[in-house]
Amino acid sequence: MNFSLTEEQLTMQKMARDYAENKIEPVAAECDEKNEVPMELLQDMILQGFSTMTIPQEYGGSGVDMITACLVIEELARACAGITTGAAANSLASYPILIAGSHEQKEQYLTPLSEGKFAAFCLTEPGAGSDAGSVATVARREGDEYVINGSKCFITNGGFADVYTVFASVDRSKGLKGLTAIVVEKGAAGLSAGKKENKMGIRASNTSEVFFEDVRVPVSNRLGEEGEGFKIAMTTLDISRPMVGAMALGVARAAYERALKYAKEREQFGRPIAQFQAIQFKLADMAMEIDAARLLIHRAAYMVSQKAARFSLESAMSKCFAGDVAMRVTVEALQVMGGYGYSKEYPMEKYMRDAKIMQIYEGTNEIQRIVIAQNLLR
Ligand code: COS
């Protein structure tokens, strides 16, 4: 077992840190306040390759391993989890194509993702959240076309994506065995975006409803076979969850680093508060949990890159633990800063708001615990 990073990983990590500090951090507070996506910056992040890191080079990606991708995402999210969510959503939407797409589909849909196009992963519906198998959107086959009807909600980049990877049922009587993955492209008649969510955190990301009203797409847009959609969606989430863990880790680290700096500078009772054991214990717990989360994330990421037969357990553990750590660390780090932590003048309260989604999206942490338990009891 080797815990050191490779030269390439160190270079990518530094490049991402510099980019995050110079480009993302300066606009993070304003985008959060205005509930606004910095579209030019997001597009630049895509052009820099931050959304296509694990896509093979032949389809326009960088083809790096998942640990490297997680290192990069951690750095970006340390500057702003909202902006990073927009970039990571492109990766999420690309996985169904990578998993089940033909060579032609990969060329057609993945290559534009490295050229600045936006993508959205459309699984969740008003009536299908944790119970992803109960998707009600239907794709009715008519000759060489599917006619899609239904609605999706909480879709990142849903308001402006160029490519949507959509999960719809070709036969609702078959339950989750009717689910099918289909690509829908911007401009398709009947495709529209609905309300944009006004969220508590990650406000610099676009979260929208997406509607399909008699949207016609050729059968050649289908990824894999009819009925394979649920497994494609689950495999996608297994791959993407370590990356959500890495985002949570970035938020936790940002909060911890600020708390550490503040504790060394802030004086009360004639000495820096870092000299009080109550503060030291908080800092020690934060550092320990952040390290533990990173180890779980890198193990899961390693398994993704090794193309292990199944890594649902490790993937769920990494996302769940890191999400919980982000929440605990941001609460404690805010406490170290006291009133200053609670003030909107400092980013601490934003970190805490941003951390909360890490326990919710890409599968709630309750669902992660179900996945973990199912694997233990199998
Ligand atoms: N990889 C491959 N196949 C999987 C899988 C995975 N990770 N998880 C389940 N499957 C397969 C099972 O093997 C089973 O196949 P067979 O019938 O051929 O044996 C099938 O899918 C059904 O599995 P299961 O019975 O476990 O499905 P459930 O309906 O009980 O759902 C959970 C399982 C709850 C884990 C799933 O619905 C889930 O992850 N929900 C959360 C969804 C989510 O994360 N939403 C967030 C929005 S997306 S950003």
CSV table of C-alpha atoms and ligand atoms in Angstrom, one decimal:
chain,number,residue,atom,x,y,z
A,1,MET,CA,0.0,0.0,0.0
A,2,ASN,CA,1.4,3.4,-1.0
A,3,PHE,CA,0.0,6.6,0.6
A,4,SER,CA,2.1,9.0,-1.5
A,5,LEU,CA,0.7,10.9,-4.4
A,6,THR,CA,2.3,10.6,-7.8
A,7,GLU,CA,4.0,13.6,-9.6
A,8,GLU,CA,1.0,13.9,-11.9
A,9,GLN,CA,-1.4,13.9,-9.0
A,10,LEU,CA,0.6,16.6,-7.1
A,11,THR,CA,0.8,18.7,-10.3
A,12,MET,CA,-2.9,18.4,-10.9
A,13,GLN,CA,-3.7,19.2,-7.2
A,14,LYS,CA,-1.6,22.3,-7.3
A,15,MET,CA,-3.0,23.4,-10.6
A,16,ALA,CA,-6.6,23.0,-9.2
A,17,ARG,CA,-5.6,24.8,-6.0
A,18,ASP,CA,-4.2,27.8,-7.9
A,19,TYR,CA,-7.2,27.9,-10.2
A,20,ALA,CA,-9.6,27.7,-7.2
A,21,GLU,CA,-7.8,30.5,-5.2
A,22,ASN,CA,-7.4,32.8,-8.2
A,23,LYS,CA,-10.7,32.3,-10.1
A,24,ILE,CA,-13.3,30.7,-7.9
A,25,GLU,CA,-12.7,32.1,-4.4
A,26,PRO,CA,-12.9,35.8,-5.4
A,27,VAL,CA,-16.5,35.4,-6.8
A,28,ALA,CA,-17.8,32.7,-4.4
A,29,ALA,CA,-19.5,35.0,-1.9
A,30,GLU,CA,-21.1,37.2,-4.5
A,31,CYS,CA,-22.6,34.3,-6.4
A,32,ASP,CA,-23.9,32.8,-3.2
A,33,GLU,CA,-25.5,36.0,-2.2
A,34,LYS,CA,-27.1,36.6,-5.6
A,35,ASN,CA,-28.1,33.0,-6.1
A,36,GLU,CA,-26.3,33.1,-9.4
A,37,VAL,CA,-24.3,30.7,-11.5
A,38,PRO,CA,-21.1,32.4,-12.9
A,39,MET,CA,-21.7,31.0,-16.4
A,40,GLU,CA,-18.4,32.2,-17.9
A,41,LEU,CA,-16.4,30.8,-15.1
A,42,LEU,CA,-18.3,27.5,-15.2
A,43,GLN,CA,-17.7,27.2,-18.9
A,44,ASP,CA,-14.0,27.9,-18.4
A,45,MET,CA,-13.9,25.2,-15.7
A,46,ILE,CA,-15.3,22.8,-18.3
A,47,LEU,CA,-12.7,24.0,-20.9
A,48,GLN,CA,-10.0,23.5,-18.3
A,49,GLY,CA,-11.1,19.9,-18.2
A,50,PHE,CA,-12.4,19.8,-14.6
A,51,SER,CA,-15.6,18.0,-15.8
A,52,THR,CA,-14.0,15.5,-18.1
A,53,MET,CA,-11.1,14.3,-16.0
A,54,THR,CA,-12.0,10.6,-16.1
A,55,ILE,CA,-13.3,10.5,-19.6
A,56,PRO,CA,-10.8,8.7,-21.9
A,57,GLN,CA,-8.6,10.9,-24.1
A,58,GLU,CA,-10.1,9.5,-27.3
A,59,TYR,CA,-13.4,11.2,-26.3
A,60,GLY,CA,-11.9,14.5,-25.3
A,61,GLY,CA,-11.2,13.8,-21.6
A,62,SER,CA,-7.9,13.7,-19.7
A,63,GLY,CA,-8.2,10.0,-18.8
A,64,VAL,CA,-6.8,10.4,-15.4
A,65,ASP,CA,-7.5,8.1,-12.5
A,66,MET,CA,-10.4,8.8,-10.1
A,67,ILE,CA,-8.1,9.6,-7.1
A,68,THR,CA,-6.6,12.4,-9.2
A,69,ALA,CA,-10.1,13.6,-10.0
A,70,CYS,CA,-11.1,13.6,-6.3
A,71,LEU,CA,-8.0,15.5,-5.4
A,72,VAL,CA,-8.9,18.2,-7.9
A,73,ILE,CA,-12.5,18.3,-6.9
A,74,GLU,CA,-11.5,18.7,-3.2
A,75,GLU,CA,-9.4,21.8,-4.1
A,76,LEU,CA,-12.2,23.3,-6.2
A,77,ALA,CA,-14.9,22.7,-3.6
A,78,ARG,CA,-12.6,24.2,-0.9
A,79,ALA,CA,-13.1,27.5,-2.8
A,80,CYS,CA,-16.9,27.1,-3.5
A,81,ALA,CA,-19.0,23.9,-3.4
A,82,GLY,CA,-21.8,25.6,-5.3
A,83,ILE,CA,-19.7,26.4,-8.4
A,84,THR,CA,-17.9,23.1,-8.2
A,85,THR,CA,-21.3,21.3,-8.1
A,86,GLY,CA,-22.1,22.8,-11.6
A,87,ALA,CA,-18.8,21.3,-12.9
A,88,ALA,CA,-19.3,18.0,-11.2
A,89,ALA,CA,-22.8,17.7,-12.6
A,90,ASN,CA,-21.3,17.5,-16.0
A,91,SER,CA,-19.2,14.5,-14.9
A,92,LEU,CA,-22.3,12.9,-13.3
A,93,ALA,CA,-24.3,13.2,-16.5
A,94,SER,CA,-21.4,11.8,-18.6
A,95,TYR,CA,-21.1,8.5,-16.6
A,96,PRO,CA,-24.3,6.8,-18.1
A,97,ILE,CA,-22.8,7.4,-21.5
A,98,LEU,CA,-19.4,6.1,-20.5
A,99,ILE,CA,-21.0,3.1,-18.8
A,100,ALA,CA,-23.5,2.1,-21.5
A,101,GLY,CA,-22.9,4.1,-24.6
A,102,SER,CA,-21.6,2.7,-27.9
A,103,HIS,CA,-18.4,4.1,-29.4
A,104,GLU,CA,-20.5,6.3,-31.7
A,105,GLN,CA,-22.6,7.7,-28.8
A,106,LYS,CA,-19.4,8.4,-26.8
A,107,GLU,CA,-18.0,10.3,-29.7
A,108,GLN,CA,-21.2,12.2,-30.3
A,109,TYR,CA,-22.1,13.2,-26.7
A,110,LEU,CA,-18.8,13.1,-24.6
A,111,THR,CA,-16.5,15.0,-26.9
A,112,PRO,CA,-18.7,18.2,-26.8
A,113,LEU,CA,-18.5,18.0,-23.0
A,114,SER,CA,-14.8,18.9,-23.2
A,115,GLU,CA,-15.6,21.8,-25.5
A,116,GLY,CA,-17.7,23.8,-23.1
A,117,LYS,CA,-21.1,22.1,-23.4
A,118,PHE,CA,-23.2,21.5,-20.3
A,119,ALA,CA,-24.9,18.3,-19.2
A,120,ALA,CA,-27.5,17.3,-16.7
A,121,PHE,CA,-28.3,13.9,-15.1
A,122,CYS,CA,-32.1,13.5,-14.9
A,123,LEU,CA,-33.2,10.8,-12.5
A,124,THR,CA,-35.0,12.4,-9.6
A,125,GLU,CA,-38.7,13.2,-9.9
A,126,PRO,CA,-41.3,14.7,-7.5
A,127,GLY,CA,-42.4,11.2,-6.7
A,128,ALA,CA,-39.0,9.4,-7.1
A,129,GLY,CA,-36.2,10.6,-4.9
A,130,SER,CA,-34.7,7.9,-2.6
A,131,ASP,CA,-37.0,5.4,-4.3
A,132,ALA,CA,-35.3,5.9,-7.7
A,133,GLY,CA,-36.9,2.8,-9.2
A,134,SER,CA,-40.4,4.5,-9.1
A,135,VAL,CA,-39.6,6.9,-11.9
A,136,ALA,CA,-42.9,7.9,-13.6
A,137,THR,CA,-41.5,9.6,-16.7
A,138,VAL,CA,-42.4,7.4,-19.7
A,139,ALA,CA,-40.7,6.8,-23.0
A,140,ARG,CA,-43.2,5.3,-25.4
A,141,ARG,CA,-41.8,3.6,-28.4
A,142,GLU,CA,-43.3,4.7,-31.8
A,143,GLY,CA,-41.4,3.2,-34.7
A,144,ASP,CA,-37.8,4.4,-34.6
A,145,GLU,CA,-38.6,7.0,-32.0
A,146,TYR,CA,-39.3,7.3,-28.2
A,147,VAL,CA,-41.9,9.8,-27.1
A,148,ILE,CA,-41.0,11.1,-23.7
A,149,ASN,CA,-43.5,12.5,-21.2
A,150,GLY,CA,-42.9,13.4,-17.6
A,151,SER,CA,-41.0,15.8,-15.3
A,152,LYS,CA,-37.8,15.8,-13.3
A,153,CYS,CA,-36.8,17.9,-10.3
A,154,PHE,CA,-33.7,19.0,-8.4
A,155,ILE,CA,-31.7,18.7,-11.6
A,156,THR,CA,-28.3,20.4,-11.5
A,157,ASN,CA,-27.6,22.4,-14.7
A,158,GLY,CA,-31.2,21.6,-15.6
A,159,GLY,CA,-31.9,25.2,-16.6
A,160,PHE,CA,-29.3,25.3,-19.4
A,161,ALA,CA,-27.9,21.9,-20.3
A,162,ASP,CA,-27.0,20.9,-23.8
A,163,VAL,CA,-27.2,17.2,-23.1
A,164,TYR,CA,-29.6,15.5,-20.7
A,165,THR,CA,-29.1,11.8,-19.6
A,166,VAL,CA,-32.7,10.9,-18.9
A,167,PHE,CA,-34.1,7.9,-17.0
A,168,ALA,CA,-37.6,7.0,-18.2
A,169,SER,CA,-39.8,3.9,-18.1
A,170,VAL,CA,-40.6,2.1,-21.3
A,171,ASP,CA,-43.1,-0.1,-19.4
A,172,ARG,CA,-44.3,1.0,-16.0
A,173,SER,CA,-45.8,-2.4,-15.3
A,174,LYS,CA,-42.2,-3.8,-15.1
A,175,GLY,CA,-41.3,-1.5,-12.2
A,176,LEU,CA,-37.6,-0.7,-12.1
A,177,LYS,CA,-37.0,-3.3,-14.8
A,178,GLY,CA,-38.7,-0.9,-17.2
A,179,LEU,CA,-36.3,1.9,-16.6
A,180,THR,CA,-34.3,3.0,-19.7
A,181,ALA,CA,-31.5,5.6,-20.1
A,182,ILE,CA,-32.0,8.0,-23.1
A,183,VAL,CA,-30.1,11.0,-24.2
A,184,VAL,CA,-32.1,14.1,-25.0
A,185,GLU,CA,-30.4,17.1,-26.6
A,186,LYS,CA,-31.1,20.8,-26.1
A,187,GLY,CA,-33.6,22.1,-28.7
A,188,ALA,CA,-35.8,19.0,-28.8
A,189,ALA,CA,-39.4,20.1,-29.1
A,190,GLY,CA,-41.3,19.7,-25.9
A,191,LEU,CA,-38.2,19.9,-23.7
A,192,SER,CA,-38.3,22.8,-21.2
A,193,ALA,CA,-36.8,24.0,-17.9
A,194,GLY,CA,-39.1,24.9,-15.0
A,195,LYS,CA,-38.6,26.7,-11.7
A,196,LYS,CA,-35.1,27.3,-10.5
A,197,GLU,CA,-34.7,26.3,-6.8
A,198,ASN,CA,-33.9,29.0,-4.3
A,199,LYS,CA,-31.6,26.9,-2.1
A,200,MET,CA,-30.1,27.2,1.4
A,201,GLY,CA,-26.6,26.4,0.1
A,202,ILE,CA,-24.6,25.7,-3.1
A,203,ARG,CA,-26.5,28.7,-4.4
A,204,ALA,CA,-24.0,29.2,-7.2
A,205,SER,CA,-25.3,26.1,-8.9
A,206,ASN,CA,-28.4,25.8,-11.0
A,207,THR,CA,-31.0,23.4,-9.7
A,208,SER,CA,-34.1,23.2,-11.9
A,209,GLU,CA,-37.2,21.3,-12.8
A,210,VAL,CA,-37.1,19.8,-16.3
A,211,PHE,CA,-40.2,19.0,-18.3
A,212,PHE,CA,-40.7,16.6,-21.2
A,213,GLU,CA,-43.9,17.0,-23.2
A,214,ASP,CA,-44.1,14.6,-26.2
A,215,VAL,CA,-40.3,14.9,-26.6
A,216,ARG,CA,-39.4,12.8,-29.6
A,217,VAL,CA,-35.9,11.3,-29.9
A,218,PRO,CA,-34.5,8.6,-32.2
A,219,VAL,CA,-34.2,5.1,-30.7
A,220,SER,CA,-30.4,5.5,-31.4
A,221,ASN,CA,-30.3,7.9,-28.4
A,222,ARG,CA,-30.9,5.0,-26.0
A,223,LEU,CA,-28.0,4.0,-23.8
A,224,GLY,CA,-27.7,0.2,-23.4
A,225,GLU,CA,-30.9,-1.9,-23.7
A,226,GLU,CA,-34.4,-1.2,-22.6
A,227,GLY,CA,-34.8,-2.1,-19.0
A,228,GLU,CA,-31.1,-1.5,-18.1
A,229,GLY,CA,-31.7,2.0,-16.9
A,230,PHE,CA,-31.9,1.3,-13.2
A,231,LYS,CA,-28.6,-0.5,-13.2
A,232,ILE,CA,-27.0,2.2,-15.3
A,233,ALA,CA,-28.2,4.8,-12.8
A,234,MET,CA,-27.0,2.8,-9.8
A,235,THR,CA,-23.6,2.2,-11.4
A,236,THR,CA,-23.4,5.9,-12.2
A,237,LEU,CA,-24.0,6.8,-8.6
A,238,ASP,CA,-21.5,4.2,-7.3
A,239,ILE,CA,-18.9,6.0,-9.5
A,240,SER,CA,-19.9,9.5,-8.6
A,241,ARG,CA,-20.3,9.3,-4.9
A,242,PRO,CA,-16.6,9.4,-4.0
A,243,MET,CA,-16.5,12.6,-5.9
A,244,VAL,CA,-19.4,14.0,-3.8
A,245,GLY,CA,-17.3,12.8,-0.8
A,246,ALA,CA,-14.4,14.9,-2.2
A,247,MET,CA,-16.6,17.9,-2.5
A,248,ALA,CA,-17.7,17.5,1.1
A,249,LEU,CA,-14.1,17.1,2.1
A,250,GLY,CA,-13.2,20.4,0.3
A,251,VAL,CA,-15.9,22.2,2.3
A,252,ALA,CA,-14.7,20.6,5.6
A,253,ARG,CA,-11.1,21.6,4.9
A,254,ALA,CA,-12.0,25.2,4.1
A,255,ALA,CA,-13.9,25.5,7.4
A,256,TYR,CA,-11.2,23.7,9.4
A,257,GLU,CA,-8.3,25.8,7.9
A,258,ARG,CA,-10.1,29.0,8.8
A,259,ALA,CA,-10.9,27.9,12.3
A,260,LEU,CA,-7.3,26.9,12.8
A,261,LYS,CA,-6.0,30.2,11.6
A,262,TYR,CA,-8.5,32.1,13.7
A,263,ALA,CA,-7.8,30.1,16.8
A,264,LYS,CA,-4.1,31.0,16.6
A,265,GLU,CA,-4.8,34.7,16.1
A,266,ARG,CA,-7.8,35.4,18.3
A,267,GLU,CA,-6.8,36.3,21.9
A,268,GLN,CA,-9.1,36.1,24.9
A,269,PHE,CA,-8.1,36.0,28.6
A,270,GLY,CA,-4.6,37.2,27.5
A,271,ARG,CA,-3.7,34.4,25.1
A,272,PRO,CA,-4.7,32.9,21.7
A,273,ILE,CA,-7.8,30.7,22.1
A,274,ALA,CA,-5.8,27.9,20.4
A,275,GLN,CA,-4.1,27.5,23.7
A,276,PHE,CA,-7.3,26.4,25.4
A,277,GLN,CA,-7.9,22.7,25.5
A,278,ALA,CA,-11.6,23.1,24.6
A,279,ILE,CA,-10.5,24.6,21.2
A,280,GLN,CA,-7.6,22.2,20.8
A,281,PHE,CA,-10.0,19.2,21.1
A,282,LYS,CA,-12.3,20.6,18.4
A,283,LEU,CA,-9.3,21.2,16.1
A,284,ALA,CA,-8.0,17.7,16.8
A,285,ASP,CA,-11.4,16.1,16.0
A,286,MET,CA,-11.8,18.1,12.8
A,287,ALA,CA,-8.3,17.1,11.6
A,288,MET,CA,-8.8,13.5,12.4
A,289,GLU,CA,-12.2,13.3,10.7
A,290,ILE,CA,-11.0,15.1,7.6
A,291,ASP,CA,-8.1,12.6,7.3
A,292,ALA,CA,-10.4,9.6,7.8
A,293,ALA,CA,-12.8,10.9,5.2
A,294,ARG,CA,-10.0,11.4,2.7
A,295,LEU,CA,-8.8,7.8,3.2
A,296,LEU,CA,-12.3,6.4,2.6
A,297,ILE,CA,-12.7,8.6,-0.5
A,298,HIS,CA,-9.3,7.6,-2.0
A,299,ARG,CA,-10.0,3.9,-1.4
A,300,ALA,CA,-13.4,4.1,-3.1
A,301,ALA,CA,-11.8,6.2,-6.0
A,302,TYR,CA,-9.1,3.6,-6.3
A,303,MET,CA,-11.7,0.9,-6.7
A,304,VAL,CA,-13.5,2.9,-9.4
A,305,SER,CA,-10.2,3.2,-11.4
A,306,GLN,CA,-9.4,-0.4,-10.9
A,307,LYS,CA,-12.8,-1.2,-12.5
A,308,ALA,CA,-13.6,-3.4,-9.5
A,309,ALA,CA,-16.7,-5.7,-10.1
A,310,ARG,CA,-18.7,-3.8,-7.5
A,311,PHE,CA,-17.8,-1.0,-5.1
A,312,SER,CA,-21.2,0.1,-3.9
A,313,LEU,CA,-20.2,-0.4,-0.3
A,314,GLU,CA,-16.9,1.5,-0.4
A,315,SER,CA,-18.5,4.3,-2.5
A,316,ALA,CA,-21.5,4.7,-0.1
A,317,MET,CA,-19.2,4.7,2.9
A,318,SER,CA,-17.0,7.4,1.4
A,319,LYS,CA,-19.9,9.7,0.5
A,320,CYS,CA,-21.8,9.2,3.7
A,321,PHE,CA,-18.8,9.6,6.1
A,322,ALA,CA,-17.4,12.6,4.2
A,323,GLY,CA,-20.9,14.3,4.1
A,324,ASP,CA,-21.4,13.8,7.8
A,325,VAL,CA,-17.8,15.0,8.5
A,326,ALA,CA,-18.5,18.2,6.4
A,327,MET,CA,-21.5,18.9,8.5
A,328,ARG,CA,-19.9,18.3,11.9
A,329,VAL,CA,-16.7,20.1,11.0
A,330,THR,CA,-18.5,23.2,9.6
A,331,VAL,CA,-20.6,23.4,12.8
A,332,GLU,CA,-17.6,23.1,15.1
A,333,ALA,CA,-15.4,25.4,13.0
A,334,LEU,CA,-18.2,28.1,13.1
A,335,GLN,CA,-18.3,27.6,16.9
A,336,VAL,CA,-14.6,28.3,17.2
A,337,MET,CA,-15.2,31.7,15.4
A,338,GLY,CA,-18.1,32.5,17.6
A,339,GLY,CA,-20.1,35.6,16.5
A,340,TYR,CA,-17.7,36.1,13.6
A,341,GLY,CA,-18.5,32.6,12.3
A,342,TYR,CA,-22.2,33.5,12.4
A,343,SER,CA,-21.7,36.7,10.5
A,344,LYS,CA,-22.2,36.8,6.8
A,345,GLU,CA,-19.0,38.9,6.6
A,346,TYR,CA,-17.1,35.7,6.8
A,347,PRO,CA,-17.5,32.5,4.7
A,348,MET,CA,-18.0,30.2,7.7
A,349,GLU,CA,-21.8,30.3,7.6
A,350,LYS,CA,-21.7,29.6,3.9
A,351,TYR,CA,-19.6,26.5,4.5
A,352,MET,CA,-22.2,25.3,6.9
A,353,ARG,CA,-25.0,25.9,4.5
A,354,ASP,CA,-23.1,24.3,1.6
A,355,ALA,CA,-22.1,21.2,3.8
A,356,LYS,CA,-25.8,20.3,4.4
A,357,ILE,CA,-26.4,19.2,0.8
A,358,MET,CA,-23.6,16.7,1.1
A,359,GLN,CA,-25.8,14.6,3.3
A,360,ILE,CA,-28.7,14.9,0.9
A,361,TYR,CA,-27.8,14.8,-2.8
A,362,GLU,CA,-26.7,11.8,-4.9
A,363,GLY,CA,-28.5,9.7,-2.4
A,364,THR,CA,-29.3,10.8,1.2
A,365,ASN,CA,-27.0,9.5,3.9
A,366,GLU,CA,-29.8,7.4,5.1
A,367,ILE,CA,-29.8,5.7,1.7
A,368,GLN,CA,-26.0,5.3,1.9
A,369,ARG,CA,-26.5,3.5,5.2
A,370,ILE,CA,-29.1,1.2,3.6
A,371,VAL,CA,-26.6,0.4,0.8
A,372,ILE,CA,-23.9,-0.3,3.3
A,373,ALA,CA,-26.1,-2.5,5.5
A,374,GLN,CA,-27.4,-4.4,2.4
A,375,ASN,CA,-23.8,-5.2,1.5
A,376,LEU,CA,-23.0,-6.3,5.0
A,377,LEU,CA,-26.0,-8.5,5.3
A,378,ARG,CA,-25.8,-10.0,1.8
B,1,COS,N1,-25.0,-1.5,-9.2
B,1,COS,C1,-25.6,-2.4,-10.1
B,1,COS,N2,-26.8,-2.9,-9.9
B,1,COS,C2,-27.5,-2.5,-8.8
B,1,COS,C3,-27.0,-1.6,-7.9
B,1,COS,C4,-25.7,-1.1,-8.1
B,1,COS,N3,-25.1,-0.2,-7.3
B,1,COS,N4,-27.9,-1.4,-6.9
B,1,COS,C5,-28.9,-2.2,-7.1
B,1,COS,N5,-28.7,-2.9,-8.3
B,1,COS,C6,-29.5,-3.8,-9.0
B,1,COS,C7,-29.8,-5.0,-8.0
B,1,COS,O1,-28.8,-6.0,-8.2
B,1,COS,C8,-31.1,-5.5,-8.5
B,1,COS,O2,-30.9,-6.2,-9.7
B,1,COS,P1,-31.6,-7.7,-9.9
B,1,COS,O3,-33.1,-7.5,-9.7
B,1,COS,O4,-31.2,-8.1,-11.3
B,1,COS,O5,-31.1,-8.6,-8.8
B,1,COS,C9,-31.9,-4.2,-8.9
B,1,COS,O6,-30.8,-3.3,-9.2
B,1,COS,C10,-32.7,-3.7,-7.8
B,1,COS,O7,-32.0,-3.5,-6.6
B,1,COS,P2,-32.7,-3.3,-5.2
B,1,COS,O8,-33.7,-4.3,-5.0
B,1,COS,O9,-31.6,-3.2,-4.2
B,1,COS,O10,-33.4,-1.8,-5.5
B,1,COS,P3,-34.2,-0.9,-4.5
B,1,COS,O11,-35.4,-0.5,-5.2
B,1,COS,O12,-34.4,-1.6,-3.2
B,1,COS,O13,-33.3,0.4,-4.4
B,1,COS,C11,-31.6,1.8,-3.5
B,1,COS,C12,-32.0,0.4,-3.9
B,1,COS,C13,-32.4,2.4,-2.3
B,1,COS,C14,-30.2,1.6,-3.0
B,1,COS,C15,-31.7,2.8,-4.7
B,1,COS,O14,-33.0,3.1,-5.1
B,1,COS,C16,-31.0,4.1,-4.4
B,1,COS,O15,-29.7,4.2,-4.5
B,1,COS,N6,-31.7,5.2,-4.2
B,1,COS,C17,-31.2,6.5,-4.1
B,1,COS,C18,-31.2,7.2,-5.4
B,1,COS,C19,-30.3,8.4,-5.4
B,1,COS,O16,-29.2,8.4,-5.0
B,1,COS,N7,-30.9,9.5,-5.8
B,1,COS,C20,-30.2,10.7,-5.8
B,1,COS,C21,-30.6,11.5,-7.0
B,1,COS,S1,-29.5,11.2,-8.3
B,1,COS,S2,-28.4,12.8,-8.2
